[in-house]
Amino acid sequence: MTDRDLRPPQQRAREDKAAHIGTTKWLLIVLGIAALAYGGWWAREHWAAQNRSQPSAAPAPLATPAAPAAPVELPAPSLATAEPAEVPATPAQPQHPLAPAAQALAADDAPSLDRMAREWLGACALQFLVMPGLAHHLVATIDNLPRGHAAPRLWPLSPVGGKLQTQPSAQGLQIAAANSARYDAVVAFVTGLDPATVVQWYRQAYPVLQQTYEELGYPGQYFNDRLVAVIDHLLQTPQPQEPLDIRLVQVQGQVAPQQPWLRYEFADPDLQARSAGQKILLRLGSAHRAAMMAYLQALRAQIAP
C-alpha cells in the first residue's frame, strides 16, 4: 500500500484531476509545436513553387562604357638611333620586286638552303655559317639589325671569338686599333663573295626566305623590301674619329662576371643609342667598316636597281 492509498478520497480525486490536466496540457503544447512546424514547411514550399512557376526577371542591362580616349600620337623614332616603328599595313605590291629565279627552291624547303650553302661555299660554309637553320638565322638577324638588340644566338655567322681589345685614354678606355684584327677573317669572307653571284643565290633561295619572314610575324610583307630598308639603315652608320671611347658597365653583385668585356658600351651617348647593326659596324674599325659599307652598296644595286 502506497502513501497515496492512505490519503482521503477527496484529495486523491483532486490529484488525479491535476495529473490529467497536466498531461493534457503537455500534449496540447507538443501538438501546437508540430502544427506550427508543418505550417511553416507548407508556407515555404508553397512560396518556392510560386517562384518556380514565374519566369525570372531579366537582369538589368549593363551600363555602356564610355568611349576610350583617342590615343596620343607619339613622334616616330628615327631609324638611325632607335628601333623601327611597327610594321606598316600590308602593301599591295612590293616596293622592290625581285625577279624570280628559274630554279628557285620550294617555299617550304628550308633544309635545302643549308645544302645550297655547303655546295656553293664548301669548307667556308662550315667555318663561318651557322647551320642547320640558316634561313631562320638569316631572316631573324637581318630583321633585328636596325633594332636596339640583335641576339647573338640568332646570328647566321659564327662569333669571331676573343675579347674586345682596349687601351687606356685620358677619359678612361678606348677600343684599341689592334681590335679590328679580330674581324679580318669574317670581313674577308663576306667581301670576297661576288655580289652578282650572291644575288643569284639569293633569288634561288628567296621563296624560303620570304616564307620564313612571314612566319616570323610579317604575313603579307616582302622580305626583299625589308632587306633593302636594312641596308639603307646600315649605310647611315656615322664615321666618327677613332679610337672610340668606351666604358665598362658596372654590375653590382657578389659573383664576378666571367666575361666582363661583354659589358663595354660607347662613351658617346649618340653612338651608344645607335642600333645593333650600326654598333657592329662601328666596332669593326674604320677600314673594315668602309669595306663592308661598299659591299652593302653593291648588293643593294643588285636587288633594288
PDB file of C-alpha atoms in Angstrom:
ATOM      1  CA  MET A   1       0.000   0.000   0.000  1.00  0.00           C
ATOM      2  CA  THR A   2       1.368   3.450  -1.009  1.00  0.00           C
ATOM      3  CA  ASP A   3       1.118   6.811   0.647  1.00  0.00           C
ATOM      4  CA  ARG A   4      -1.488   7.800  -1.928  1.00  0.00           C
ATOM      5  CA  ASP A   5      -3.804   4.978  -0.812  1.00  0.00           C
ATOM      6  CA  LEU A   6      -3.786   6.377   2.765  1.00  0.00           C
ATOM      7  CA  ARG A   7      -4.920   9.820   1.612  1.00  0.00           C
ATOM      8  CA  PRO A   8      -8.557  10.869   1.847  1.00  0.00           C
ATOM      9  CA  PRO A   9     -10.720  10.149  -1.264  1.00  0.00           C
ATOM     10  CA  GLN A  10     -11.283  13.830  -1.974  1.00  0.00           C
ATOM     11  CA  GLN A  11      -7.532  14.550  -2.042  1.00  0.00           C
ATOM     12  CA  ARG A  12      -6.881  11.579  -4.325  1.00  0.00           C
ATOM     13  CA  ALA A  13      -9.578  12.816  -6.742  1.00  0.00           C
ATOM     14  CA  ARG A  14      -8.030  16.298  -6.869  1.00  0.00           C
ATOM     15  CA  GLU A  15      -4.535  14.861  -7.555  1.00  0.00           C
ATOM     16  CA  ASP A  16      -5.853  12.604 -10.348  1.00  0.00           C
ATOM     17  CA  LYS A  17      -7.600  15.553 -11.977  1.00  0.00           C
ATOM     18  CA  ALA A  18      -4.466  17.705 -11.739  1.00  0.00           C
ATOM     19  CA  ALA A  19      -2.344  14.949 -13.237  1.00  0.00           C
ATOM     20  CA  HIS A  20      -4.824  14.529 -16.069  1.00  0.00           C
ATOM     21  CA  ILE A  21      -4.851  18.258 -16.722  1.00  0.00           C
ATOM     22  CA  GLY A  22      -1.004  18.382 -16.691  1.00  0.00           C
ATOM     23  CA  THR A  23      -0.758  15.527 -19.152  1.00  0.00           C
ATOM     24  CA  THR A  24      -3.343  17.095 -21.429  1.00  0.00           C
ATOM     25  CA  LYS A  25      -1.540  20.439 -21.198  1.00  0.00           C
ATOM     26  CA  TRP A  26       1.801  18.970 -22.378  1.00  0.00           C
ATOM     27  CA  LEU A  27       0.073  17.022 -25.118  1.00  0.00           C
ATOM     28  CA  LEU A  28      -1.512  20.221 -26.445  1.00  0.00           C
ATOM     29  CA  ILE A  29       1.849  22.019 -26.373  1.00  0.00           C
ATOM     30  CA  VAL A  30       3.510  19.246 -28.383  1.00  0.00           C
ATOM     31  CA  LEU A  31       0.635  19.198 -30.902  1.00  0.00           C
ATOM     32  CA  GLY A  32       0.838  23.004 -31.230  1.00  0.00           C
ATOM     33  CA  ILE A  33       4.589  22.922 -31.960  1.00  0.00           C
ATOM     34  CA  ALA A  34       4.056  20.221 -34.584  1.00  0.00           C
ATOM     35  CA  ALA A  35       1.255  22.245 -36.203  1.00  0.00           C
ATOM     36  CA  LEU A  36       3.443  25.341 -36.329  1.00  0.00           C
ATOM     37  CA  ALA A  37       6.303  23.382 -37.885  1.00  0.00           C
ATOM     38  CA  TYR A  38       4.009  21.875 -40.515  1.00  0.00           C
ATOM     39  CA  GLY A  39       2.540  25.297 -41.298  1.00  0.00           C
ATOM     40  CA  GLY A  40       5.985  26.803 -41.765  1.00  0.00           C
ATOM     41  CA  TRP A  41       7.057  23.950 -44.048  1.00  0.00           C
ATOM     42  CA  TRP A  42       3.868  24.248 -46.163  1.00  0.00           C
ATOM     43  CA  ALA A  43       4.263  28.014 -46.493  1.00  0.00           C
ATOM     44  CA  ARG A  44       7.874  27.659 -47.600  1.00  0.00           C
ATOM     45  CA  GLU A  45       7.081  25.010 -50.217  1.00  0.00           C
ATOM     46  CA  HIS A  46       4.095  26.983 -51.487  1.00  0.00           C
ATOM     47  CA  TRP A  47       6.241  30.114 -51.859  1.00  0.00           C
ATOM     48  CA  ALA A  48       9.025  28.210 -53.640  1.00  0.00           C
ATOM     49  CA  ALA A  49       6.529  26.622 -56.047  1.00  0.00           C
ATOM     50  CA  GLN A  50       5.140  30.029 -56.960  1.00  0.00           C
ATOM     51  CA  ASN A  51       8.630  31.369 -57.596  1.00  0.00           C
ATOM     52  CA  ARG A  52       9.469  28.402 -59.804  1.00  0.00           C
ATOM     53  CA  SER A  53       6.362  28.873 -61.881  1.00  0.00           C
ATOM     54  CA  GLN A  54       7.139  32.539 -62.567  1.00  0.00           C
ATOM     55  CA  PRO A  55       9.918  33.454 -65.064  1.00  0.00           C
ATOM     56  CA  SER A  56      12.910  35.095 -63.503  1.00  0.00           C
ATOM     57  CA  ALA A  57      13.261  38.773 -64.113  1.00  0.00           C
ATOM     58  CA  ALA A  58      15.690  39.786 -66.840  1.00  0.00           C
ATOM     59  CA  PRO A  59      18.941  41.187 -65.473  1.00  0.00           C
ATOM     60  CA  ALA A  60      19.374  44.882 -65.626  1.00  0.00           C
ATOM     61  CA  PRO A  61      21.353  45.914 -68.704  1.00  0.00           C
ATOM     62  CA  LEU A  62      24.970  46.784 -68.089  1.00  0.00           C
ATOM     63  CA  ALA A  63      25.925  50.367 -68.393  1.00  0.00           C
ATOM     64  CA  THR A  64      27.606  51.143 -71.703  1.00  0.00           C
ATOM     65  CA  PRO A  65      31.252  52.015 -71.040  1.00  0.00           C
ATOM     66  CA  ALA A  66      32.440  55.372 -72.091  1.00  0.00           C
ATOM     67  CA  ALA A  67      34.297  55.517 -75.398  1.00  0.00           C
ATOM     68  CA  PRO A  68      38.068  55.343 -74.875  1.00  0.00           C
ATOM     69  CA  ALA A  69      40.021  58.485 -75.318  1.00  0.00           C
ATOM     70  CA  ALA A  70      41.750  58.925 -78.641  1.00  0.00           C
ATOM     71  CA  PRO A  71      45.317  57.581 -78.461  1.00  0.00           C
ATOM     72  CA  VAL A  72      48.073  60.124 -78.213  1.00  0.00           C
ATOM     73  CA  GLU A  73      50.229  60.025 -81.315  1.00  0.00           C
ATOM     74  CA  LEU A  74      53.924  59.845 -80.493  1.00  0.00           C
ATOM     75  CA  PRO A  75      56.569  61.037 -82.919  1.00  0.00           C
ATOM     76  CA  ALA A  76      58.058  58.225 -84.972  1.00  0.00           C
ATOM     77  CA  PRO A  77      61.571  57.267 -83.801  1.00  0.00           C
ATOM     78  CA  SER A  78      64.489  57.949 -86.071  1.00  0.00           C
ATOM     79  CA  LEU A  79      65.708  54.786 -87.752  1.00  0.00           C
ATOM     80  CA  ALA A  80      69.303  55.901 -87.264  1.00  0.00           C
ATOM     81  CA  THR A  81      69.132  55.942 -83.462  1.00  0.00           C
ATOM     82  CA  ALA A  82      66.155  53.873 -82.344  1.00  0.00           C
ATOM     83  CA  GLU A  83      64.190  50.738 -83.024  1.00  0.00           C
ATOM     84  CA  PRO A  84      61.962  50.918 -86.119  1.00  0.00           C
ATOM     85  CA  ALA A  85      58.284  51.655 -85.884  1.00  0.00           C
ATOM     86  CA  GLU A  86      55.666  48.936 -86.081  1.00  0.00           C
ATOM     87  CA  VAL A  87      55.338  47.118 -89.391  1.00  0.00           C
ATOM     88  CA  PRO A  88      53.019  49.112 -91.695  1.00  0.00           C
ATOM     89  CA  ALA A  89      49.871  47.778 -93.251  1.00  0.00           C
ATOM     90  CA  THR A  90      50.292  45.068 -95.840  1.00  0.00           C
ATOM     91  CA  PRO A  91      51.396  46.698 -99.105  1.00  0.00           C
ATOM     92  CA  ALA A  92      49.500  45.870-102.248  1.00  0.00           C
ATOM     93  CA  GLN A  93      52.729  45.382-104.194  1.00  0.00           C
ATOM     94  CA  PRO A  94      56.386  45.079-103.163  1.00  0.00           C
ATOM     95  CA  GLN A  95      58.347  48.299-103.245  1.00  0.00           C
ATOM     96  CA  HIS A  96      61.375  46.457-104.614  1.00  0.00           C
ATOM     97  CA  PRO A  97      60.145  43.456-106.629  1.00  0.00           C
ATOM     98  CA  LEU A  98      62.687  40.710-107.092  1.00  0.00           C
ATOM     99  CA  ALA A  99      62.834  38.840-110.382  1.00  0.00           C
ATOM    100  CA  PRO A 100      62.124  35.139-109.720  1.00  0.00           C
ATOM    101  CA  ALA A 101      64.843  32.596-110.372  1.00  0.00           C
ATOM    102  CA  ALA A 102      64.400  29.844-112.925  1.00  0.00           C
ATOM    103  CA  GLN A 103      65.315  27.112-110.405  1.00  0.00           C
ATOM    104  CA  ALA A 104      64.085  28.552-107.120  1.00  0.00           C
ATOM    105  CA  LEU A 105      63.644  26.454-104.006  1.00  0.00           C
ATOM    106  CA  ALA A 106      60.186  25.494-102.814  1.00  0.00           C
ATOM    107  CA  ALA A 107      58.958  27.840-100.099  1.00  0.00           C
ATOM    108  CA  ASP A 108      58.728  25.043 -97.524  1.00  0.00           C
ATOM    109  CA  ASP A 109      62.134  23.527 -98.314  1.00  0.00           C
ATOM    110  CA  ALA A 110      64.308  25.353 -95.772  1.00  0.00           C
ATOM    111  CA  PRO A 111      66.756  22.414 -95.348  1.00  0.00           C
ATOM    112  CA  SER A 112      67.770  22.782 -98.999  1.00  0.00           C
ATOM    113  CA  LEU A 113      69.097  26.252 -98.191  1.00  0.00           C
ATOM    114  CA  ASP A 114      71.700  24.682 -95.896  1.00  0.00           C
ATOM    115  CA  ARG A 115      72.613  22.216 -98.641  1.00  0.00           C
ATOM    116  CA  MET A 116      72.978  25.001-101.232  1.00  0.00           C
ATOM    117  CA  ALA A 117      75.288  26.948 -98.939  1.00  0.00           C
ATOM    118  CA  ARG A 118      77.514  23.915 -98.333  1.00  0.00           C
ATOM    119  CA  GLU A 119      77.694  23.083-102.053  1.00  0.00           C
ATOM    120  CA  TRP A 120      78.461  26.682-103.014  1.00  0.00           C
ATOM    121  CA  LEU A 121      80.901  27.671-100.271  1.00  0.00           C
ATOM    122  CA  GLY A 122      82.437  24.340 -99.321  1.00  0.00           C
ATOM    123  CA  ALA A 123      84.550  24.389 -96.158  1.00  0.00           C
ATOM    124  CA  CYS A 124      83.925  28.123 -95.663  1.00  0.00           C
ATOM    125  CA  ALA A 125      80.265  27.390 -95.033  1.00  0.00           C
ATOM    126  CA  LEU A 126      81.136  25.162 -92.108  1.00  0.00           C
ATOM    127  CA  GLN A 127      83.685  27.644 -90.758  1.00  0.00           C
ATOM    128  CA  PHE A 128      81.566  30.803 -90.824  1.00  0.00           C
ATOM    129  CA  LEU A 129      77.857  29.957 -91.284  1.00  0.00           C
ATOM    130  CA  VAL A 130      75.518  28.654 -88.576  1.00  0.00           C
ATOM    131  CA  MET A 131      73.714  25.531 -89.756  1.00  0.00           C
ATOM    132  CA  PRO A 132      71.224  23.904 -89.698  1.00  0.00           C
ATOM    133  CA  GLY A 133      68.543  26.580 -89.692  1.00  0.00           C
ATOM    134  CA  LEU A 134      70.401  29.067 -91.883  1.00  0.00           C
ATOM    135  CA  ALA A 135      67.169  30.539 -93.282  1.00  0.00           C
ATOM    136  CA  HIS A 136      65.808  31.415 -89.837  1.00  0.00           C
ATOM    137  CA  HIS A 137      69.139  32.843 -88.669  1.00  0.00           C
ATOM    138  CA  LEU A 138      69.482  34.995 -91.793  1.00  0.00           C
ATOM    139  CA  VAL A 139      65.954  36.400 -91.725  1.00  0.00           C
ATOM    140  CA  ALA A 140      65.774  36.987 -87.961  1.00  0.00           C
ATOM    141  CA  THR A 141      69.158  38.740 -87.799  1.00  0.00           C
ATOM    142  CA  ILE A 142      68.533  40.955 -90.839  1.00  0.00           C
ATOM    143  CA  ASP A 143      65.192  41.980 -89.346  1.00  0.00           C
ATOM    144  CA  ASN A 144      66.822  42.764 -85.974  1.00  0.00           C
ATOM    145  CA  LEU A 145      69.830  44.767 -87.187  1.00  0.00           C
ATOM    146  CA  PRO A 146      68.004  48.146 -87.154  1.00  0.00           C
ATOM    147  CA  ARG A 147      66.699  47.431 -83.640  1.00  0.00           C
ATOM    148  CA  GLY A 148      68.366  48.012 -80.318  1.00  0.00           C
ATOM    149  CA  HIS A 149      69.360  44.359 -79.898  1.00  0.00           C
ATOM    150  CA  ALA A 150      70.194  41.535 -82.290  1.00  0.00           C
ATOM    151  CA  ALA A 151      70.503  38.324 -80.268  1.00  0.00           C
ATOM    152  CA  PRO A 152      73.862  36.619 -80.970  1.00  0.00           C
ATOM    153  CA  ARG A 153      72.177  33.204 -80.709  1.00  0.00           C
ATOM    154  CA  LEU A 154      70.317  34.065 -83.960  1.00  0.00           C
ATOM    155  CA  TRP A 155      73.300  35.321 -85.948  1.00  0.00           C
ATOM    156  CA  PRO A 156      73.927  33.485 -89.256  1.00  0.00           C
ATOM    157  CA  LEU A 157      77.691  33.946 -88.792  1.00  0.00           C
ATOM    158  CA  SER A 158      79.726  32.322 -86.054  1.00  0.00           C
ATOM    159  CA  PRO A 159      81.092  34.739 -83.410  1.00  0.00           C
ATOM    160  CA  VAL A 160      84.644  35.891 -84.043  1.00  0.00           C
ATOM    161  CA  GLY A 161      85.751  34.920 -80.542  1.00  0.00           C
ATOM    162  CA  GLY A 162      88.236  36.595 -78.284  1.00  0.00           C
ATOM    163  CA  LYS A 163      87.637  39.699 -76.224  1.00  0.00           C
ATOM    164  CA  LEU A 164      87.494  43.357 -77.110  1.00  0.00           C
ATOM    165  CA  GLN A 165      90.982  44.862 -77.274  1.00  0.00           C
ATOM    166  CA  THR A 166      91.213  48.121 -75.304  1.00  0.00           C
ATOM    167  CA  GLN A 167      93.770  50.752 -74.473  1.00  0.00           C
ATOM    168  CA  PRO A 168      93.848  53.438 -71.768  1.00  0.00           C
ATOM    169  CA  SER A 169      92.912  57.004 -72.601  1.00  0.00           C
ATOM    170  CA  ALA A 170      92.546  60.337 -70.839  1.00  0.00           C
ATOM    171  CA  GLN A 171      88.811  59.648 -70.423  1.00  0.00           C
ATOM    172  CA  GLY A 172      89.263  56.016 -69.361  1.00  0.00           C
ATOM    173  CA  LEU A 173      89.312  53.382 -72.118  1.00  0.00           C
ATOM    174  CA  GLN A 174      89.329  53.233 -75.915  1.00  0.00           C
ATOM    175  CA  ILE A 175      88.926  50.484 -78.492  1.00  0.00           C
ATOM    176  CA  ALA A 176      92.488  49.615 -79.491  1.00  0.00           C
ATOM    177  CA  ALA A 177      93.478  49.728 -83.136  1.00  0.00           C
ATOM    178  CA  ALA A 178      94.536  46.090 -82.845  1.00  0.00           C
ATOM    179  CA  ASN A 179      90.930  45.073 -82.118  1.00  0.00           C
ATOM    180  CA  SER A 180      89.972  45.241 -85.807  1.00  0.00           C
ATOM    181  CA  ALA A 181      92.249  42.244 -86.497  1.00  0.00           C
ATOM    182  CA  ARG A 182      89.663  40.057 -84.744  1.00  0.00           C
ATOM    183  CA  TYR A 183      87.363  40.656 -87.716  1.00  0.00           C
ATOM    184  CA  ASP A 184      89.874  40.144 -90.520  1.00  0.00           C
ATOM    185  CA  ALA A 185      88.740  36.630 -91.448  1.00  0.00           C
ATOM    186  CA  VAL A 186      84.981  37.210 -91.417  1.00  0.00           C
ATOM    187  CA  VAL A 187      85.204  40.532 -93.299  1.00  0.00           C
ATOM    188  CA  ALA A 188      87.431  38.903 -95.907  1.00  0.00           C
ATOM    189  CA  PHE A 189      84.933  36.036 -96.222  1.00  0.00           C
ATOM    190  CA  VAL A 190      81.924  38.333 -96.764  1.00  0.00           C
ATOM    191  CA  THR A 191      83.549  40.851 -99.081  1.00  0.00           C
ATOM    192  CA  GLY A 192      85.225  38.070-101.054  1.00  0.00           C
ATOM    193  CA  LEU A 193      81.864  36.802-102.297  1.00  0.00           C
ATOM    194  CA  ASP A 194      80.964  38.174-105.721  1.00  0.00           C
ATOM    195  CA  PRO A 195      77.838  40.361-105.296  1.00  0.00           C
ATOM    196  CA  ALA A 196      76.290  39.156-108.556  1.00  0.00           C
ATOM    197  CA  THR A 197      76.753  35.517-107.518  1.00  0.00           C
ATOM    198  CA  VAL A 198      75.340  36.244-104.066  1.00  0.00           C
ATOM    199  CA  VAL A 199      72.228  37.809-105.593  1.00  0.00           C
ATOM    200  CA  GLN A 200      71.798  34.848-107.939  1.00  0.00           C
ATOM    201  CA  TRP A 201      71.893  32.514-104.918  1.00  0.00           C
ATOM    202  CA  TYR A 202      69.566  34.901-103.057  1.00  0.00           C
ATOM    203  CA  ARG A 203      66.967  34.769-105.851  1.00  0.00           C
ATOM    204  CA  GLN A 204      67.028  30.964-105.802  1.00  0.00           C
ATOM    205  CA  ALA A 205      66.594  30.922-102.033  1.00  0.00           C
ATOM    206  CA  TYR A 206      64.065  33.761-101.930  1.00  0.00           C
ATOM    207  CA  PRO A 207      60.859  31.644-101.635  1.00  0.00           C
ATOM    208  CA  VAL A 208      62.272  30.042 -98.468  1.00  0.00           C
ATOM    209  CA  LEU A 209      63.394  33.406 -97.052  1.00  0.00           C
ATOM    210  CA  GLN A 210      60.050  35.018 -97.873  1.00  0.00           C
ATOM    211  CA  GLN A 211      58.066  32.298 -96.118  1.00  0.00           C
ATOM    212  CA  THR A 212      60.439  32.386 -93.141  1.00  0.00           C
ATOM    213  CA  TYR A 213      59.926  36.152 -92.903  1.00  0.00           C
ATOM    214  CA  GLU A 214      56.143  35.794 -92.923  1.00  0.00           C
ATOM    215  CA  GLU A 215      56.316  33.054 -90.283  1.00  0.00           C
ATOM    216  CA  LEU A 216      58.446  35.398 -88.179  1.00  0.00           C
ATOM    217  CA  GLY A 217      55.367  37.606 -87.795  1.00  0.00           C
ATOM    218  CA  TYR A 218      55.058  39.599 -91.020  1.00  0.00           C
ATOM    219  CA  PRO A 219      52.322  37.964 -93.101  1.00  0.00           C
ATOM    220  CA  GLY A 220      51.892  39.668 -96.446  1.00  0.00           C
ATOM    221  CA  GLN A 221      55.111  41.681 -96.081  1.00  0.00           C
ATOM    222  CA  TYR A 222      58.015  41.331 -98.500  1.00  0.00           C
ATOM    223  CA  PHE A 223      61.403  40.264 -97.237  1.00  0.00           C
ATOM    224  CA  ASN A 224      63.274  41.954-100.088  1.00  0.00           C
ATOM    225  CA  ASP A 225      61.703  45.283 -99.080  1.00  0.00           C
ATOM    226  CA  ARG A 226      62.899  44.699 -95.526  1.00  0.00           C
ATOM    227  CA  LEU A 227      66.410  43.804 -96.692  1.00  0.00           C
ATOM    228  CA  VAL A 228      66.669  46.996 -98.763  1.00  0.00           C
ATOM    229  CA  ALA A 229      65.452  49.090 -95.794  1.00  0.00           C
ATOM    230  CA  VAL A 230      68.017  47.435 -93.502  1.00  0.00           C
ATOM    231  CA  ILE A 231      70.862  48.045 -95.960  1.00  0.00           C
ATOM    232  CA  ASP A 232      69.825  51.710 -96.258  1.00  0.00           C
ATOM    233  CA  HIS A 233      69.825  51.930 -92.465  1.00  0.00           C
ATOM    234  CA  LEU A 234      73.306  50.416 -92.155  1.00  0.00           C
ATOM    235  CA  LEU A 235      74.646  52.816 -94.795  1.00  0.00           C
ATOM    236  CA  GLN A 236      73.689  55.658 -92.437  1.00  0.00           C
ATOM    237  CA  THR A 237      76.258  54.498 -89.866  1.00  0.00           C
ATOM    238  CA  PRO A 238      78.336  57.505 -88.795  1.00  0.00           C
ATOM    239  CA  GLN A 239      82.076  57.760 -89.348  1.00  0.00           C
ATOM    240  CA  PRO A 240      83.404  59.023 -86.001  1.00  0.00           C
ATOM    241  CA  GLN A 241      87.009  59.831 -85.371  1.00  0.00           C
ATOM    242  CA  GLU A 242      88.896  56.881 -83.925  1.00  0.00           C
ATOM    243  CA  PRO A 243      89.871  55.495 -81.484  1.00  0.00           C
ATOM    244  CA  LEU A 244      86.406  55.343 -79.932  1.00  0.00           C
ATOM    245  CA  ASP A 245      85.992  55.922 -76.209  1.00  0.00           C
ATOM    246  CA  ILE A 246      84.224  53.169 -74.273  1.00  0.00           C
ATOM    247  CA  ARG A 247      83.355  52.432 -70.669  1.00  0.00           C
ATOM    248  CA  LEU A 248      82.759  49.286 -68.687  1.00  0.00           C
ATOM    249  CA  VAL A 249      79.252  48.952 -67.299  1.00  0.00           C
ATOM    250  CA  GLN A 250      79.386  48.189 -63.596  1.00  0.00           C
ATOM    251  CA  VAL A 251      77.181  45.322 -62.445  1.00  0.00           C
ATOM    252  CA  GLN A 252      76.516  45.021 -58.713  1.00  0.00           C
ATOM    253  CA  GLY A 253      76.741  41.517 -57.321  1.00  0.00           C
ATOM    254  CA  GLN A 254      78.788  39.108 -55.274  1.00  0.00           C
ATOM    255  CA  VAL A 255      79.790  36.928 -58.236  1.00  0.00           C
ATOM    256  CA  ALA A 256      82.346  38.396 -60.642  1.00  0.00           C
ATOM    257  CA  PRO A 257      81.316  38.181 -64.320  1.00  0.00           C
ATOM    258  CA  GLN A 258      83.112  35.525 -66.348  1.00  0.00           C
ATOM    259  CA  GLN A 259      83.317  37.732 -69.480  1.00  0.00           C
ATOM    260  CA  PRO A 260      83.474  41.381 -68.353  1.00  0.00           C
ATOM    261  CA  TRP A 261      84.446  42.552 -71.859  1.00  0.00           C
ATOM    262  CA  LEU A 262      80.865  41.867 -72.962  1.00  0.00           C
ATOM    263  CA  ARG A 263      79.725  44.798 -70.809  1.00  0.00           C
ATOM    264  CA  TYR A 264      81.505  47.587 -72.673  1.00  0.00           C
ATOM    265  CA  GLU A 265      79.475  50.414 -74.170  1.00  0.00           C
ATOM    266  CA  PHE A 266      80.326  53.542 -76.149  1.00  0.00           C
ATOM    267  CA  ALA A 267      81.034  56.587 -74.011  1.00  0.00           C
ATOM    268  CA  ASP A 268      79.410  58.833 -76.640  1.00  0.00           C
ATOM    269  CA  PRO A 269      75.633  58.752 -75.924  1.00  0.00           C
ATOM    270  CA  ASP A 270      74.841  59.174 -79.640  1.00  0.00           C
ATOM    271  CA  LEU A 271      76.900  56.142 -80.602  1.00  0.00           C
ATOM    272  CA  GLN A 272      75.527  54.077 -77.724  1.00  0.00           C
ATOM    273  CA  ALA A 273      71.961  54.912 -78.843  1.00  0.00           C
ATOM    274  CA  ARG A 274      72.603  53.502 -82.311  1.00  0.00           C
ATOM    275  CA  SER A 275      71.054  50.264 -83.497  1.00  0.00           C
ATOM    276  CA  ALA A 276      72.643  46.852 -83.053  1.00  0.00           C
ATOM    277  CA  GLY A 277      73.688  46.750 -86.718  1.00  0.00           C
ATOM    278  CA  GLN A 278      75.330  50.170 -86.707  1.00  0.00           C
ATOM    279  CA  LYS A 279      77.196  49.411 -83.481  1.00  0.00           C
ATOM    280  CA  ILE A 280      78.555  46.223 -85.058  1.00  0.00           C
ATOM    281  CA  LEU A 281      79.946  48.285 -87.949  1.00  0.00           C
ATOM    282  CA  LEU A 282      81.409  50.810 -85.502  1.00  0.00           C
ATOM    283  CA  ARG A 283      83.278  48.081 -83.621  1.00  0.00           C
ATOM    284  CA  LEU A 284      84.845  46.743 -86.833  1.00  0.00           C
ATOM    285  CA  GLY A 285      87.158  49.724 -87.185  1.00  0.00           C
ATOM    286  CA  SER A 286      87.227  52.298 -89.959  1.00  0.00           C
ATOM    287  CA  ALA A 287      88.920  50.125 -92.624  1.00  0.00           C
ATOM    288  CA  HIS A 288      86.628  47.117 -92.190  1.00  0.00           C
ATOM    289  CA  ARG A 289      83.600  49.388 -91.873  1.00  0.00           C
ATOM    290  CA  ALA A 290      84.403  51.082 -95.190  1.00  0.00           C
ATOM    291  CA  ALA A 291      84.827  47.696 -96.910  1.00  0.00           C
ATOM    292  CA  MET A 292      81.524  46.367 -95.542  1.00  0.00           C
ATOM    293  CA  MET A 293      79.574  49.507 -96.460  1.00  0.00           C
ATOM    294  CA  ALA A 294      80.952  49.432-100.018  1.00  0.00           C
ATOM    295  CA  TYR A 295      79.878  45.789-100.276  1.00  0.00           C
ATOM    296  CA  LEU A 296      76.389  46.628 -98.998  1.00  0.00           C
ATOM    297  CA  GLN A 297      76.057  49.327-101.634  1.00  0.00           C
ATOM    298  CA  ALA A 298      77.000  46.821-104.330  1.00  0.00           C
ATOM    299  CA  LEU A 299      74.409  44.333-103.057  1.00  0.00           C
ATOM    300  CA  ARG A 300      71.702  46.974-102.922  1.00  0.00           C
ATOM    301  CA  ALA A 301      72.339  47.901-106.534  1.00  0.00           C
ATOM    302  CA  GLN A 302      71.672  44.272-107.478  1.00  0.00           C
ATOM    303  CA  ILE A 303      68.414  43.736-105.526  1.00  0.00           C
ATOM    304  CA  ALA A 304      66.887  47.224-105.881  1.00  0.00           C
ATOM    305  CA  PRO A 305      68.153  48.750-109.148  1.00  0.00           C
TER     306      PRO A 305
END
